[in-house]
Coordinates of C-alpha atoms and ligand atoms in Angstrom, one line a residue:
X15 CA 0.0 0.1 0.0
X16 CA 1.3 3.5 -0.9
X17 CA 0.2 6.7 0.9
X18 CA -2.5 8.5 -1.0
X19 CA -1.6 11.1 -3.6
X20 CA -5.0 12.6 -4.3
X21 CA -4.4 15.9 -6.0
X22 CA -7.1 18.3 -7.0
X23 CA -7.3 19.4 -10.6
X24 CA -7.8 23.0 -11.7
X25 CA -11.5 22.4 -11.9
X26 CA -11.8 21.4 -8.5
X27 CA -12.3 17.7 -9.1
X28 CA -10.2 15.3 -7.1
X29 CA -8.1 13.2 -9.4
X30 CA -8.9 9.5 -9.1
X31 CA -7.0 7.0 -7.2
X32 CA -4.9 4.5 -9.5
X33 CA -5.2 1.0 -8.3
X34 CA -3.6 -2.2 -9.8
X35 CA -4.8 -5.6 -9.0
X36 CA -3.5 -9.1 -10.1
X37 CA -5.5 -12.2 -10.0
X38 CA -4.6 -15.7 -11.1
X39 CA -6.9 -18.7 -11.2
X40 CA -4.0 -20.8 -9.9
X41 CA -3.3 -18.7 -6.8
X42 CA -6.0 -19.9 -4.5
X43 CA -6.7 -19.2 -0.9
X44 CA -9.3 -21.9 -0.4
X45 CA -12.5 -23.4 -1.4
X46 CA -15.5 -21.3 -0.3
X47 CA -17.6 -23.1 2.1
X48 CA -21.2 -22.2 1.3
X49 CA -21.8 -21.9 5.2
X50 CA -19.9 -18.6 4.8
X51 CA -23.2 -17.0 3.8
X52 CA -25.1 -18.0 6.9
X53 CA -27.4 -15.7 9.1
X54 CA -28.5 -15.6 12.6
X55 CA -32.0 -15.4 14.1
X56 CA -32.2 -14.8 17.9
X57 CA -35.3 -14.4 20.2
X58 CA -34.5 -10.7 20.5
X59 CA -36.9 -7.7 19.8
X60 CA -39.0 -8.3 16.7
X61 CA -36.6 -10.8 15.1
X62 CA -38.9 -13.8 15.6
X63 CA -42.3 -12.5 16.8
X64 CA -43.3 -9.8 14.3
X65 CA -40.5 -10.8 12.1
X66 CA -40.5 -14.3 10.8
X67 CA -43.8 -15.1 12.7
X68 CA -46.8 -12.7 12.7
X69 CA -50.1 -14.6 12.5
X70 CA -52.1 -11.4 12.2
X71 CA -50.1 -10.0 9.2
X72 CA -51.7 -10.0 5.8
X73 CA -48.9 -12.0 4.3
X74 CA -49.0 -14.7 7.0
X75 CA -49.6 -18.2 6.0
X76 CA -51.6 -20.8 8.0
X77 CA -48.7 -21.4 10.2
X78 CA -48.2 -17.7 11.0
X79 CA -45.1 -17.3 8.8
X80 CA -44.8 -14.1 6.9
X81 CA -44.4 -15.1 3.3
X82 CA -43.1 -11.6 2.4
X83 CA -40.3 -12.3 4.8
X84 CA -39.7 -15.8 3.5
X85 CA -39.3 -14.4 0.0
X86 CA -36.7 -11.9 1.0
X87 CA -34.8 -14.3 3.1
X88 CA -34.6 -16.6 0.1
X89 CA -33.5 -13.8 -2.0
X90 CA -30.8 -12.8 0.7
X91 CA -29.5 -16.3 0.0
X92 CA -28.5 -17.3 3.6
X93 CA -27.2 -20.9 3.6
X94 CA -27.4 -21.7 7.3
X95 CA -29.2 -19.9 10.2
X96 CA -27.8 -19.9 13.8
X97 CA -30.6 -20.2 16.4
X98 CA -32.0 -19.5 19.1
X99 CA -29.3 -17.1 20.3
X100 CA -27.1 -15.2 21.1
X101 CA -27.4 -14.0 24.7
X102 CA -30.9 -15.5 24.7
X103 CA -29.6 -19.1 24.7
X104 CA -28.0 -18.6 28.1
X105 CA -31.4 -18.6 29.6
X106 CA -33.0 -21.0 27.2
X107 CA -35.0 -24.1 28.3
X108 CA -35.5 -26.0 25.0
X109 CA -38.2 -28.2 26.7
X110 CA -40.4 -25.0 27.0
X111 CA -40.4 -24.6 23.2
X112 CA -41.7 -28.0 22.2
X113 CA -45.2 -29.7 22.6
X114 CA -48.7 -28.3 22.3
X115 CA -48.5 -24.5 22.0
X116 CA -51.2 -24.0 24.5
X117 CA -49.1 -25.8 27.1
X118 CA -45.8 -23.9 26.5
X119 CA -45.0 -21.6 29.4
X120 CA -44.4 -17.8 29.0
X121 CA -40.8 -17.0 30.5
X122 CA -38.7 -14.0 31.1
X123 CA -36.3 -13.4 28.4
X124 CA -33.5 -12.1 30.7
X125 CA -31.2 -11.2 28.0
X126 CA -33.5 -8.7 26.2
X127 CA -35.8 -7.9 29.2
X128 CA -38.9 -9.1 27.4
X129 CA -41.4 -12.0 27.6
X130 CA -40.9 -15.2 25.7
X131 CA -44.1 -17.1 25.0
X132 CA -42.5 -20.0 23.3
X133 CA -44.9 -19.9 20.4
X134 CA -42.0 -20.4 18.1
X135 CA -39.6 -23.3 19.1
X136 CA -37.3 -25.8 17.4
X137 CA -40.1 -27.5 15.4
X138 CA -41.5 -24.2 14.0
X139 CA -38.1 -22.8 13.4
X140 CA -37.0 -25.9 11.5
X141 CA -40.2 -25.8 9.4
X142 CA -39.5 -22.1 8.6
X143 CA -36.0 -23.0 7.6
X144 CA -37.1 -25.6 5.2
X145 CA -39.1 -22.7 3.4
X146 CA -36.1 -20.5 3.1
X147 CA -34.0 -23.5 2.2
X148 CA -31.2 -23.1 4.8
X149 CA -29.4 -25.4 7.2
X150 CA -30.1 -25.2 11.0
X151 CA -27.2 -24.4 13.3
X152 CA -28.1 -24.8 17.0
X153 CA -26.6 -23.4 20.2
X154 CA -26.8 -25.2 23.6
X155 CA -27.2 -23.3 26.8
X156 CA -23.9 -23.4 28.8
X157 CA -24.9 -20.3 30.7
X158 CA -27.6 -21.4 33.2
X159 CA -27.4 -25.1 32.2
X160 CA -24.9 -27.7 31.5
X161 CA -23.8 -30.9 29.9
X162 CA -26.8 -33.0 30.8
X163 CA -29.3 -30.5 29.3
X164 CA -27.1 -30.2 26.1
X165 CA -27.1 -34.0 25.5
X166 CA -30.8 -34.3 26.2
X167 CA -31.5 -31.5 23.8
X168 CA -29.3 -33.2 21.1
X169 CA -31.0 -36.5 21.8
X170 CA -34.4 -34.9 21.1
X171 CA -33.1 -33.3 17.9
X172 CA -31.0 -35.9 16.3
X173 CA -31.6 -39.4 17.6
X174 CA -34.0 -41.8 15.8
X175 CA -33.6 -44.8 18.2
X176 CA -36.9 -45.1 20.1
X177 CA -35.9 -43.3 23.3
X178 CA -38.2 -41.2 25.6
X179 CA -36.9 -38.0 24.2
X180 CA -37.1 -39.1 20.5
X181 CA -40.6 -40.4 21.1
X182 CA -41.5 -37.1 22.7
X183 CA -40.3 -35.4 19.4
X184 CA -42.5 -37.9 17.5
X185 CA -45.4 -37.1 19.5
X186 CA -44.8 -33.4 19.0
X187 CA -45.1 -34.1 15.2
X188 CA -41.7 -35.0 13.9
X189 CA -40.9 -38.6 13.6
X190 CA -37.7 -38.1 11.6
X191 CA -34.8 -36.5 13.5
X192 CA -33.9 -32.9 12.6
X193 CA -30.3 -34.0 11.8
X194 CA -28.6 -30.9 13.0
X195 CA -24.8 -31.1 12.3
X196 CA -23.4 -27.8 13.6
X197 CA -23.7 -26.8 17.3
X198 CA -22.3 -23.9 19.3
X199 CA -21.2 -24.7 22.8
X200 CA -22.8 -21.7 24.5
X201 CA -22.5 -18.1 23.5
X202 CA -20.1 -15.4 24.5
X203 CA -19.2 -16.9 27.8
X204 CA -16.4 -14.3 28.6
X205 CA -19.1 -11.5 28.5
X206 CA -20.0 -9.9 31.8
X207 CA -23.5 -9.4 30.3
X208 CA -23.8 -13.2 29.8
X209 CA -26.0 -15.3 32.2
X210 CA -23.4 -17.7 33.5
X211 CA -20.3 -15.8 32.4
X212 CA -17.2 -17.9 33.0
X213 CA -13.4 -17.8 33.2
X214 CA -11.6 -19.4 30.2
X215 CA -10.4 -22.3 32.4
X216 CA -14.0 -23.0 33.6
X217 CA -15.5 -22.6 30.2
X218 CA -12.8 -24.6 28.5
X219 CA -13.3 -27.6 30.9
X220 CA -17.2 -27.4 30.6
X221 CA -17.0 -27.0 26.8
X222 CA -14.7 -30.0 26.5
X223 CA -16.8 -32.3 28.7
X224 CA -19.9 -31.1 26.9
X225 CA -18.4 -31.8 23.5
X226 CA -17.3 -35.3 24.4
X227 CA -20.7 -36.1 25.8
X228 CA -22.4 -34.8 22.7
X229 CA -20.2 -36.8 20.4
X230 CA -21.3 -39.9 22.5
X231 CA -24.7 -39.2 21.5
X232 CA -23.8 -38.3 17.8
X233 CA -20.2 -38.7 16.6
X234 CA -20.8 -36.7 13.3
X235 CA -21.4 -33.3 14.9
X236 CA -19.4 -30.2 14.1
X237 CA -18.9 -28.3 17.3
X238 CA -18.0 -24.6 17.9
X239 CA -16.3 -23.4 21.1
X240 CA -16.8 -19.8 22.1
X241 CA -13.9 -17.4 21.2
X242 CA -13.9 -13.9 22.9
X243 CA -17.1 -11.8 22.5
X244 CA -15.0 -9.4 20.4
X245 CA -11.3 -8.5 19.7
X246 CA -11.4 -5.6 22.2
X247 CA -12.3 -7.8 25.2
X248 CA -9.5 -7.5 27.9
X249 CA -8.8 -11.2 27.8
X250 CA -8.8 -11.5 23.9
X251 CA -6.1 -13.9 22.8
X252 CA -5.5 -15.4 26.3
X253 CA -9.1 -16.6 26.3
X254 CA -8.7 -18.3 22.8
X255 CA -5.5 -19.9 24.0
X256 CA -6.8 -21.3 27.3
X257 CA -10.2 -22.3 25.8
X258 CA -8.4 -24.3 22.9
X259 CA -5.9 -25.8 25.2
X260 CA -8.9 -27.5 27.0
X261 CA -11.0 -28.3 23.9
X262 CA -8.6 -28.7 21.0
X263 CA -9.3 -32.3 20.4
X264 CA -13.1 -32.1 20.9
X265 CA -14.2 -29.0 18.9
X266 CA -13.9 -28.2 15.1
X267 CA -14.4 -24.5 15.2
X268 CA -13.7 -21.5 17.4
X269 CA -16.1 -18.5 17.1
X270 CA -15.4 -14.9 16.3
X271 CA -18.0 -12.1 16.8
X272 CA -17.6 -8.6 15.6
X273 CA -20.0 -5.6 15.2
X274 CA -18.9 -2.3 13.8
X275 CA -20.4 1.2 14.5
X276 CA -19.1 4.6 13.3
X277 CA -17.7 6.9 15.9
X278 CA -19.0 10.5 15.7
X279 CA -17.1 12.4 13.0
X280 CA -14.9 9.4 12.0
X281 CA -16.4 7.9 8.9
X282 CA -12.9 7.1 7.6
X283 CA -12.2 4.6 10.3
X284 CA -15.7 3.1 10.0
X285 CA -15.1 2.6 6.3
X286 CA -12.0 0.8 7.3
X287 CA -13.9 -1.7 9.5
X288 CA -12.8 -4.7 7.3
X289 CA -9.1 -3.9 8.1
X290 CA -10.1 -4.8 11.7
X291 CA -11.8 -7.9 10.8
X292 CA -8.7 -9.0 8.7
X293 CA -6.5 -8.5 11.6
X294 CA -9.0 -10.2 14.1
X295 CA -9.2 -13.4 12.0
X296 CA -5.4 -13.4 11.5
X297 CA -4.8 -13.1 15.3
X298 CA -7.4 -15.9 16.1
X299 CA -5.8 -18.1 13.5
X300 CA -2.4 -17.5 14.8
X301 CA -3.5 -18.3 18.3
X302 CA -5.2 -21.4 17.2
X303 CA -2.1 -22.6 15.3
X304 CA 0.0 -21.8 18.3
X305 CA -2.1 -24.2 20.4
X306 CA -1.8 -26.8 17.6
X307 CA 2.0 -26.4 17.6
X308 CA 2.3 -26.8 21.4
X309 CA 0.1 -30.0 21.3
X310 CA 1.9 -31.3 18.3
X311 CA -1.5 -31.7 16.7
X312 CA -2.2 -32.5 13.0
X313 CA -5.7 -31.0 13.3
X314 CA -6.5 -27.5 12.3
X315 CA -9.2 -25.5 13.9
X316 CA -11.5 -23.5 11.7
X317 CA -13.1 -20.1 12.4
X318 CA -16.8 -19.9 12.7
X319 CA -17.5 -16.1 12.4
X320 CA -21.0 -16.6 13.8
X321 CA -21.9 -13.0 14.5
X322 CA -20.9 -10.1 12.3
X323 CA -22.6 -6.9 11.1
X324 CA -22.8 -3.1 11.4
X325 CA -24.7 -2.5 14.6
X326 CA -25.6 0.9 16.3
X327 CA -25.3 -0.9 19.7
X328 CA -24.7 2.3 21.5
X329 CA -28.4 3.1 20.9
X330 CA -29.7 -0.1 22.4
X331 CA -29.7 0.8 26.2
X332 CA -32.3 3.5 25.5
X333 CA -34.5 1.0 23.7
X334 CA -34.3 -1.8 26.3
X335 CA -37.1 -2.1 28.8
X336 CA -35.7 -2.0 32.4
X337 CA -38.5 -2.0 35.0
X338 CA -39.3 -5.0 37.1
X339 CA -42.9 -4.9 35.8
X340 CA -42.1 -4.1 32.2
X341 CA -41.6 -7.4 30.2
X342 CA -43.1 -6.6 26.7
X343 CA -43.5 -9.2 24.0
X344 CA -41.2 -8.4 21.0
X345 CA -40.3 -4.8 21.8
X346 CA -38.6 -3.2 18.9
X347 CA -34.8 -3.3 19.4
X348 CA -31.9 -2.4 17.1
X349 CA -34.1 -1.9 14.0
X350 CA -31.3 -0.1 12.3
X351 CA -31.8 2.6 9.6
X352 CA -28.9 1.4 7.5
X353 CA -27.2 3.9 5.2
X354 CA -25.4 3.3 1.9
X355 CA -22.1 3.7 3.8
X356 CA -23.3 0.8 6.1
X357 CA -24.1 -1.1 3.0
X358 CA -20.5 -0.6 1.7
X359 CA -19.0 -1.7 4.9
X360 CA -21.1 -4.8 5.2
X361 CA -20.0 -5.8 1.6
X362 CA -16.3 -5.1 2.6
X363 CA -16.6 -7.2 5.8
X364 CA -18.0 -10.1 3.7
X365 CA -15.0 -9.6 1.4
X366 CA -12.7 -10.0 4.3
X367 CA -14.4 -13.4 5.2
X368 CA -14.0 -14.5 1.6
X369 CA -10.2 -13.5 1.7
X370 CA -9.9 -15.9 4.7
X371 CA -11.9 -18.7 3.1
X372 CA -9.2 -21.2 4.0
X373 CA -9.8 -20.8 7.7
X374 CA -13.2 -19.1 8.0
X375 CA -15.5 -22.1 7.1
X376 CA -18.8 -20.8 8.5
X377 CA -20.2 -17.3 9.1
X378 CA -23.5 -15.7 10.3
X379 CA -24.8 -12.3 9.5
X380 CA -26.3 -11.1 12.7
X381 CA -29.1 -10.8 12.4
X382 CA -31.3 -11.1 9.3
X383 CA -35.0 -9.9 10.1
X384 CA -35.8 -6.7 11.9
X385 CA -33.2 -6.9 14.6
X386 CA -29.7 -5.7 13.4
X387 CA -31.0 -6.8 10.0
X388 CA -31.0 -6.3 6.3
X389 CA -34.8 -7.1 6.1
X390 CA -37.3 -4.7 7.7
X391 CA -40.7 -6.5 8.5
X392 CA -43.0 -3.7 9.7
X393 CA -46.2 -4.8 11.5
X394 CA -48.3 -2.6 9.3
X395 CA -46.9 -3.3 5.8
X396 CA -44.8 -5.3 3.5
X397 CA -41.2 -6.4 4.2
X398 CA -38.5 -4.3 2.4
X399 CA -34.8 -4.5 1.8
X400 CA -32.3 -2.2 3.7
X401 CA -29.0 -1.0 2.2
X402 CA -27.1 -3.8 3.7
X403 CA -29.2 -6.4 1.9
X404 CA -27.7 -6.1 -1.5
X405 CA -24.1 -6.7 -1.1
X406 CA -24.8 -9.7 1.0
X407 CA -27.3 -11.1 -1.5
X408 CA -25.1 -10.5 -4.5
X409 CA -22.0 -12.0 -2.9
X410 CA -23.9 -15.0 -1.5
X411 CA -25.2 -15.6 -5.0
X412 CA -22.0 -15.2 -7.0
X413 CA -19.1 -15.9 -4.8
X414 CA -18.7 -19.5 -5.6
X415 CA -15.9 -22.1 -6.0
X416 CA -12.6 -20.9 -4.8
X417 CA -11.4 -17.6 -3.2
X418 CA -8.4 -16.2 -4.9
X419 CA -5.3 -14.6 -3.5
X420 CA -5.4 -10.8 -4.3
X421 CA -2.2 -8.9 -5.1
X422 CA -3.1 -5.2 -4.9
X423 CA -1.2 -1.9 -5.2
X424 CA -3.5 0.8 -3.7
X425 CA -3.0 4.1 -2.1
X426 CA -4.1 4.5 1.5
X427 CA -4.1 6.7 4.5
X428 CA -4.0 6.8 8.3
X429 CA -7.2 6.3 10.1
X430 CA -7.7 6.9 14.0
X431 CA -9.0 3.5 14.6
X432 CA -6.9 1.2 12.3
X433 CA -3.7 3.1 11.5
X434 CA -2.7 2.3 7.9
X435 CA -5.8 1.8 5.9
X436 CA -5.9 1.0 2.2
X437 CA -8.4 3.0 0.2
X438 CA -9.4 0.1 -2.1
X439 CA -10.2 -3.5 -1.0
X440 CA -10.7 -6.4 -3.2
X441 CA -11.9 -10.2 -3.0
X442 CA -12.1 -12.5 -5.9
X443 CA -13.6 -15.9 -6.6
X444 CA -13.3 -18.5 -9.4
X445 CA -15.5 -21.3 -10.0
X446 CA -13.7 -23.5 -12.6
X447 CA -15.8 -24.1 -15.7
X448 CA -18.4 -21.6 -14.7
X449 CA -16.9 -18.2 -14.1
X450 CA -15.8 -15.8 -11.4
X451 CA -16.4 -12.6 -9.6
X452 CA -14.4 -9.7 -8.4
X453 CA -15.7 -7.7 -5.5
X454 CA -14.2 -4.1 -4.9
X455 CA -14.8 -1.4 -2.3
X456 CA -13.7 2.2 -2.6
X457 CA -13.3 3.5 1.0
X458 CA -12.3 7.0 -0.1
X459 CA -14.9 9.5 0.9
X460 CA -14.5 11.9 -1.9
X461 CA -12.2 10.5 -4.7
X462 CA -13.1 7.9 -7.3
X463 CA -10.8 5.0 -8.0
X464 CA -9.7 3.6 -11.4
X465 CA -8.9 0.0 -11.0
X466 CA -7.0 -2.1 -13.4
X467 CA -7.3 -5.9 -12.7
X468 CA -4.9 -8.2 -14.5
X469 CA -6.5 -11.7 -15.1
X470 CA -4.2 -14.7 -15.4
X471 CA -4.8 -18.5 -16.0
X472 CA -8.2 -19.6 -16.6
X473 CA -9.5 -16.1 -15.6
X474 CA -7.9 -14.5 -18.8
X475 CA -10.5 -16.2 -21.1
X476 CA -13.6 -15.2 -19.0
X477 CA -15.8 -12.3 -20.1
X478 CA -17.6 -9.7 -18.2
X479 CA -21.3 -10.6 -17.8
X480 CA -22.4 -7.9 -15.4
X481 CA -20.9 -5.0 -13.2
X482 CA -23.0 -3.3 -10.6
X483 CA -22.2 -0.8 -8.0
X484 CA -23.8 0.3 -4.6
X485 CA -23.3 4.0 -4.2
X486 CA -25.1 7.2 -3.5
X487 CA -23.9 10.8 -3.6
X488 CA -25.5 11.2 -0.2
X489 CA -23.5 9.0 2.0
X490 CA -26.2 8.8 4.6
X491 CA -29.0 7.9 2.1
X492 CA -31.3 5.0 3.3
X493 CA -34.1 3.0 2.1
X494 CA -37.4 3.2 3.7
X495 CA -40.9 1.7 3.5
X496 CA -41.8 4.6 1.1
X497 CA -38.7 4.4 -1.0
X498 CA -37.4 0.8 -0.7
X499 CA -35.2 1.0 -3.6
X500 CA -33.4 4.4 -3.1
X501 CA -30.2 2.5 -2.2
X502 CA -29.7 -0.5 -4.5
X503 CA -27.1 -1.7 -6.9
X504 CA -27.0 0.1 -10.3
X505 CA -25.2 -1.1 -13.5
X506 CA -21.5 0.2 -13.6
X507 CA -21.0 1.1 -17.2
X508 CA -17.3 2.1 -16.8
X509 CA -16.1 -1.4 -17.0
X510 CA -13.9 -2.2 -20.0
X511 CA -12.2 -5.5 -20.9
X512 CA -9.0 -5.9 -22.7
X513 CA -7.1 -9.3 -23.4
X514 CA -6.1 -10.5 -19.9
X515 CA -7.3 -7.5 -17.9
X516 CA -10.3 -5.5 -17.1
X517 CA -10.7 -1.9 -15.8
X518 CA -13.5 -0.3 -13.8
X519 CA -14.2 3.0 -12.1
X520 CA -15.3 3.0 -8.4
X521 CA -17.2 6.0 -7.0
X522 CA -16.3 7.2 -3.6
X523 CA -17.7 5.1 -0.8
X524 CA -18.9 2.3 -3.0
X525 CA -19.2 -1.4 -3.3
X526 CA -18.9 -3.1 -6.8
X527 CA -19.3 -6.5 -8.1
X528 CA -17.8 -7.6 -11.7
X529 CA -19.2 -11.0 -12.7
X530 CA -17.2 -12.9 -15.2
X531 CA -18.4 -16.0 -17.2
X532 CA -17.1 -18.6 -19.4
X533 CA -18.2 -17.2 -22.7
X534 CA -19.7 -20.6 -23.5
X535 CA -21.9 -21.0 -20.4
X536 CA -23.5 -18.0 -18.7
X537 CA -25.1 -19.6 -15.6
X538 CA -26.3 -16.2 -14.4
Ligands
AHR618 O1 -26.9 -10.2 18.1 C1 -27.1 -9.6 19.3 C2 -26.2 -10.1 20.5 O2 -24.9 -9.6 20.3 C3 -26.2 -11.5 20.7 O3 -27.3 -12.0 21.4 C4 -24.8 -11.7 21.5 O4 -24.3 -12.9 21.2 C5 -23.9 -10.5 20.9 O5 -23.4 -9.8 22.0

């Protein structure tokens, strides 16, 4: 990265940034696991009640699922959905959420100071997931419960032998097991906000015991140990080391969580959020590999980045009910008014995950409906797409096959939060025999970027099928129920192709996708 040289021309226009990128189909980071495009639904705010389930809504089907939301979740393209929390899971009694609805108890949702009617539980959520065509990823409660409840929950969910718990599942309408492969061993267990917060030693021992017991029930599971709640936790790094020292042989993934929010008057750092995500992943991978080396293990731990997004979490405290007699059902929480800038950052974060596709094998956009979400589902109208919807949906659809190593020569600058921050970021994918995609973000707030991309190997014979850009001259532009398409990708007509290269112009603060196809086979 060079420092920026952005000179003004005599007409007062900023001269564009000049950026060179080299891609080669043979320089591969790793195969892209489709689980990278997962989402997260928690019993929080109007995520479940009012979001995916709203029996009184005009679009609801006979089960109470909003069909308008189902359509948009399908379009979003999430491949897995993590459920039922989040912080909620640390107070969750799975038994409350099954059986005849009229017998299910209403409980306090302590994580989000609200009431939980348990109208939607494991059965209903699995049914909803089959509508959106995504895999279920479950979390067990290691906050207020332990190994025994985890293996009973697993037995209920995955076992076909005629035991008391599998028969209870059958009586509740589901003879076939749910067959859930991926399980999180608790959630954010280092967080002081977590019911049942633990030290890394205590959590590591509990997670290892629970993982062993769960594998006795079902040996084919993929298990996720909790990493730090975020990279700024005081115990970050040490937590990962201690937890993995206890659990290394028993788990497959370590979790990462990261939410980004702009500081007042510092859009530049916010636009560089993916720099933080890159460094975060590198640090977790280095720590996991340190434990691997110390143990002399041949096994490699993957990352499950199972909560990531832009989140205006500093606004949450004023939205949360507090009083001892105030436990509303589904209060509106964190229904963010995402701007085009947020959309660009979300696209850039997903590009960071792609660049680490060799180690990040699963990820969950947190969350997907109403709460911290790309989909708004108002009580009194149809669901609509927020600005963050588009880069996720297009990437989930077109980033297939392998993630490629990106060689980039881009100017950059110093930002208050991240230090050296490149202005342009790129991720690229290649699906042999089908095509490829180049994703580009211009983080500069006022200068456009002219990017030349050299294409080698099998990429050299691909042709540009489509180029779209998410951008708005007003960096705070948002979609709304009245103008749901104000911020949406538009064709980028600047793209040019020469033999073995393409060039494209990126407006300031923009996310772009250039899709390449085998001239013989445009799969769309
Ligand atoms: O997604 C909202 C909350 O953020 C989750 O419940 C928790 O895991 C994280 O702190």
